[in-house]
Amino acid sequence: MLERFRKRMSSAMDDGGIVDRSRLRDKLLEVLLESDVEYGVAELLVDETWEILDPARKITPEEYESALRKAIRPLLRLGGEPIDILKTDRKPCVILFVGINGTGKTTTIAKIAKFLHDNGKRSVIAASDTFRAGAIEQIVKHGDALGINVVRQTGGSDPSAVAFDAISHAKARNLDYVLIDTAGRMQTNRNLMEEMKKIRRVSSPDYIFLVLDSITGQDAIEQAQTFMAEIRFDGVIMTKLDTDARGGSVISVSAILKIPILFVGTGQGYGDLMKFDPDWYLEKILPGRSNR
Ligand SMILES: Nc1nc2c(ncn2[C@@H]2O[C@H](COP(=O)(O)OP(=O)(O)O)[C@@H](O)[C@H]2O)c(=O)[nH]1
Ligand SMILES: [Mg+2]
């Protein structure tokens, strides 16, 4: 975001390096939209940035950057304090992961299983994506690599039955967490939504987490809104931040959904999962010394 920002801003500056106000708003809006910030959120940010700046003075680009950071920051925590999955009195604590195909659900579940394991917690994974060929194999492979049990049935079987089995498995072995993988397909797919609702009914999850691919920008917001209307969720995990050059979808998701972003995916390895930290994120999209 920063490079675009500086390029645009320099084109709106006069010779003295001072920003020409009349063009600032438009330039900033352009930068935000190009960075995958949703239109309404971008407008709000432009207004907020404008308000933070002292209109009586000439403004330097650094001041403008700093004001933009200040405007973005509160939007990143609009969902309230994130859930700490390690602090739960439920045993087993059942977490259902939903999201469309390819967003990174299965990979994220493996990462979370590792995170829990590293914190002394024992989990079982339910291979409830029984729809796609290879999905069961994929999660079993992760389970083997991490030394974590995966409860499965044959392909095509009822995903709810697999989730139910995994919960029984966890209860019998006194495990701490049940992580339920699910099938993706399209968010518009009626059957998928019905399937998710059935899994939710059968497994009564303590938490539902929506996994979104940050690269998909505007589409990620639409997916989230559809899932929100259909099944609701308690937290969001944004994946592939390592490959997302624009970065704005995180702001939009947080600002529009008002659901906390819990974790971000930063690579394909099991360790590439971070608790979402607004400071880290701001530094990533708008690096600068005046971040705090
Ligand atoms: N670079 C990167 N790739 C990721 C991340 N999370 C998932 N992936 C990749 O995205 C692809 C789809 O992931 P998968 O877990 O199968 O998605 P699912 O269909 O939602 O279960 C795989 O190639 C993953 O390695 C991430 O945070 N960063
Ligand atoms: Mg999957």
XYZ file of C-alpha atoms and ligand atoms in Angstrom:
321
model
C 0.000 0.000 0.000
C 2.806 2.370 0.897
C 4.387 2.474 -2.538
C 1.107 3.339 -4.183
C 0.459 5.869 -1.485
C 3.778 7.649 -1.963
C 3.492 7.619 -5.736
C 0.030 9.126 -5.672
C 0.908 11.618 -3.007
C 3.963 12.850 -4.830
C 1.803 13.492 -7.860
C -0.437 15.643 -5.653
C 2.402 17.642 -4.181
C 3.638 21.035 -5.245
C 7.306 21.952 -5.626
C 7.865 22.581 -1.950
C 6.948 19.021 -1.102
C 3.690 20.157 0.382
C 0.545 18.264 -0.387
C -2.104 19.930 -2.515
C -5.252 19.454 -0.455
C -7.712 19.709 -3.259
C -6.324 16.522 -4.793
C -5.521 14.634 -1.630
C -8.889 13.107 -0.961
C -9.210 11.704 -4.463
C -5.686 10.350 -4.432
C -6.135 8.683 -1.088
C -9.425 7.141 -2.132
C -7.754 5.766 -5.253
C -4.915 4.228 -3.253
C -7.283 2.578 -0.818
C -9.520 1.165 -3.530
C -6.530 -0.195 -5.410
C -5.361 -1.787 -2.187
C -8.590 -3.808 -1.890
C -10.287 -1.621 0.679
C -14.045 -1.744 0.148
C -15.593 1.491 -1.166
C -17.577 2.530 1.892
C -14.667 1.748 4.187
C -12.294 3.676 1.928
C -14.551 6.735 2.050
C -14.735 6.489 5.801
C -10.955 6.284 6.022
C -10.520 9.331 3.822
C -12.874 11.305 6.080
C -11.179 10.113 9.239
C -7.723 10.882 7.898
C -8.939 14.319 6.926
C -10.247 14.930 10.413
C -7.034 13.906 12.121
C -5.058 16.400 10.056
C -4.994 20.026 11.093
C -6.722 21.856 8.252
C -5.122 25.180 9.144
C -1.643 23.979 8.347
C 0.257 22.765 5.339
C 0.676 19.033 5.547
C 3.705 16.936 4.738
C 3.388 13.444 3.257
C 4.748 11.972 6.500
C 1.987 13.626 8.466
C -0.521 12.319 6.016
C 0.829 8.775 6.317
C 0.728 8.990 10.041
C -2.871 10.254 9.984
C -3.872 7.406 7.702
C -2.363 4.885 10.116
C -4.255 6.480 12.970
C -7.478 6.243 10.984
C -6.945 2.576 10.085
C -5.938 1.379 13.534
C -9.337 1.402 15.310
C -10.970 -0.343 12.346
C -8.719 -3.344 12.930
C -10.245 -3.985 16.338
C -13.867 -3.215 15.535
C -14.750 -6.834 16.177
C -13.692 -6.475 19.793
C -11.058 -8.436 21.631
C -10.148 -11.632 19.813
C -11.067 -14.989 21.286
C -8.176 -16.746 22.986
C -8.724 -20.365 21.995
C -6.304 -21.531 24.678
C -8.587 -20.125 27.363
C -11.660 -22.317 27.330
C -13.501 -24.256 29.984
C -15.053 -26.573 27.443
C -13.583 -30.022 27.067
C -13.441 -30.912 24.346
C -13.661 -27.474 22.801
C -15.183 -27.991 19.354
C -14.125 -25.635 16.565
C -15.779 -25.734 13.162
C -13.860 -24.237 10.233
C -15.825 -22.942 7.258
C -14.987 -21.107 4.057
C -14.972 -21.628 0.331
C -12.611 -23.922 -1.523
C -8.962 -23.022 -1.640
C -9.008 -20.338 1.042
C -6.724 -22.442 3.210
C -9.030 -24.211 5.684
C -7.236 -27.529 5.736
C -3.781 -25.954 5.958
C -4.980 -23.603 8.705
C -6.425 -26.491 10.724
C -3.049 -28.219 10.578
C -1.390 -24.985 11.741
C -3.881 -24.569 14.596
C -3.406 -28.193 15.624
C 0.323 -27.514 15.812
C -0.259 -24.280 17.743
C -2.429 -26.155 20.258
C 0.085 -28.995 20.500
C 2.902 -26.494 21.116
C 0.813 -25.128 23.974
C 0.388 -28.532 25.564
C -3.123 -29.176 24.234
C -4.310 -32.376 22.598
C -6.577 -32.297 19.564
C -8.297 -34.529 17.099
C -9.169 -33.462 13.572
C -12.452 -34.434 11.911
C -11.992 -35.033 8.173
C -15.452 -33.702 7.365
C -14.541 -32.600 3.851
C -15.780 -35.841 2.360
C -16.811 -34.159 -0.870
C -13.582 -33.500 -2.718
C -11.382 -36.369 -3.846
C -8.090 -36.156 -2.038
C -9.330 -33.974 0.812
C -9.292 -36.798 3.357
C -5.834 -37.872 2.218
C -4.591 -34.284 2.514
C -5.693 -33.836 6.114
C -4.531 -37.335 7.107
C -1.101 -36.464 5.733
C -0.993 -33.329 7.888
C -2.142 -35.338 10.895
C 0.616 -37.897 10.346
C 3.259 -35.199 9.959
C 2.144 -33.532 13.198
C 1.362 -36.689 15.172
C -2.292 -35.695 15.538
C -5.182 -38.128 15.115
C -7.565 -37.610 12.220
C -11.010 -39.190 12.421
C -12.295 -40.100 8.979
C -14.700 -42.215 7.043
C -14.633 -43.084 3.383
C -15.053 -40.396 0.742
C -18.633 -39.353 0.099
C -19.824 -40.226 3.601
C -21.867 -37.841 5.752
C -19.625 -35.006 7.041
C -21.809 -34.626 10.131
C -21.284 -38.279 11.053
C -17.514 -37.780 10.819
C -17.718 -34.718 13.087
C -19.862 -36.665 15.549
C -17.340 -39.548 15.558
C -14.468 -37.158 16.196
C -16.255 -35.614 19.177
C -16.917 -39.091 20.634
C -13.255 -39.908 20.032
C -12.179 -36.779 21.905
C -14.527 -37.470 24.816
C -13.354 -41.073 25.126
C -9.708 -39.977 25.185
C -10.184 -36.821 27.204
C -8.755 -34.649 24.415
C -8.895 -30.856 24.582
C -9.980 -29.833 21.078
C -11.907 -31.117 18.091
C -11.040 -29.298 14.855
C -13.598 -29.910 12.119
C -12.464 -29.512 8.506
C -15.239 -28.925 5.988
C -15.802 -28.840 2.248
C -15.711 -25.540 0.419
C -17.204 -25.315 -3.044
C -18.903 -21.956 -3.676
C -20.483 -19.690 -1.116
C -23.553 -19.541 -3.301
C -23.978 -23.293 -3.174
C -27.225 -24.060 -1.343
C -26.257 -27.618 -0.557
C -23.021 -26.518 1.008
C -24.775 -24.088 3.329
C -27.297 -26.770 4.281
C -24.418 -29.181 4.910
C -22.685 -26.612 7.146
C -25.888 -26.105 9.095
C -26.259 -29.825 9.599
C -22.673 -30.160 10.830
C -23.282 -27.245 13.159
C -26.451 -28.864 14.488
C -24.796 -32.220 15.065
C -21.506 -30.941 16.492
C -22.762 -27.851 18.412
C -19.397 -26.142 18.027
C -18.093 -23.825 20.718
C -16.657 -21.674 17.957
C -17.082 -21.303 14.222
C -14.169 -19.737 12.378
C -14.385 -18.433 8.842
C -11.242 -18.832 6.765
C -10.756 -16.141 4.103
C -8.078 -15.755 1.464
C -6.748 -12.190 1.746
C -5.729 -12.107 -1.919
C -9.325 -12.381 -3.089
C -10.063 -8.818 -1.979
C -13.624 -7.738 -2.545
C -14.686 -11.336 -3.020
C -13.546 -12.185 0.499
C -15.985 -9.599 1.870
C -18.835 -11.045 -0.133
C -18.028 -14.564 1.033
C -17.931 -13.396 4.601
C -21.271 -11.638 4.287
C -22.884 -14.728 2.807
C -21.524 -16.971 5.543
C -22.580 -14.433 8.145
C -26.146 -14.387 6.861
C -26.313 -18.170 6.659
C -24.484 -19.583 9.630
C -22.701 -16.804 11.530
C -19.188 -17.223 12.863
C -17.183 -16.039 15.843
C -13.835 -15.227 14.344
C -12.011 -14.821 11.066
C -8.703 -16.217 9.908
C -7.140 -14.403 6.958
C -4.706 -16.527 4.980
C -1.932 -15.846 2.466
C -0.916 -12.477 3.859
C 2.590 -13.409 2.720
C 1.485 -13.215 -0.905
C -0.952 -10.318 -0.610
C 0.698 -7.170 -1.920
C -2.385 -4.991 -1.471
C -3.385 -5.847 2.066
C -6.611 -3.855 2.235
C -9.026 -6.768 2.548
C -8.049 -7.206 6.192
C -9.237 -3.672 6.931
C -12.497 -4.177 5.054
C -13.269 -7.510 6.682
C -12.706 -6.120 10.140
C -14.567 -2.870 9.474
C -17.577 -4.377 7.745
C -18.101 -7.603 9.654
C -17.110 -6.353 13.081
C -15.943 -9.863 13.902
C -12.441 -10.238 15.343
C -9.630 -11.393 13.104
C -7.960 -14.059 15.212
C -5.095 -15.367 13.177
C -3.357 -14.655 9.909
C -1.642 -17.163 7.652
C 1.799 -16.084 6.516
C 3.014 -19.066 4.504
C 2.500 -22.730 3.715
C 4.478 -24.187 6.631
C 2.871 -25.378 9.869
C 4.523 -22.562 11.788
C 3.249 -19.862 9.429
C 0.347 -18.764 11.585
C 0.308 -15.622 13.714
C -2.163 -14.205 16.158
C -3.484 -11.133 14.435
C -1.664 -8.071 15.705
C -2.837 -4.669 14.391
C 0.634 -3.155 14.955
C 2.284 -5.861 12.910
C -0.295 -5.446 10.188
C -0.001 -1.653 10.023
C 3.747 -1.944 9.844
C 3.346 -4.393 6.977
C 1.037 -2.220 4.858
C 2.333 1.227 5.819
C 5.809 0.781 7.246
C 7.114 3.791 9.108
C 8.558 5.004 12.351
C 5.502 6.908 13.499
C 3.340 3.841 13.765
C 2.304 4.060 17.359
N 1.324 -18.680 0.749
C 0.362 -19.196 1.515
N -0.320 -20.263 1.070
C -1.299 -20.769 1.852
C -1.610 -20.205 3.126
N -2.640 -20.931 3.642
C -2.935 -21.882 2.744
N -2.135 -21.807 1.658
C -2.153 -22.624 0.438
O -3.398 -22.508 -0.197
C -3.739 -23.699 -0.886
C -5.123 -24.158 -0.500
O -5.119 -24.525 0.853
P -6.112 -25.596 1.486
O -5.775 -25.675 2.932
O -6.097 -26.862 0.722
O -7.504 -24.853 1.262
P -8.991 -25.381 1.545
O -9.550 -25.799 0.228
O -9.731 -24.203 2.092
O -8.899 -26.505 2.530
C -2.642 -24.699 -0.520
O -1.713 -24.759 -1.568
C -2.008 -24.105 0.728
O -0.656 -24.469 0.882
C -0.854 -19.051 3.558
O -1.065 -18.461 4.637
N 0.110 -18.605 2.714
Mg -9.661 -28.369 2.454
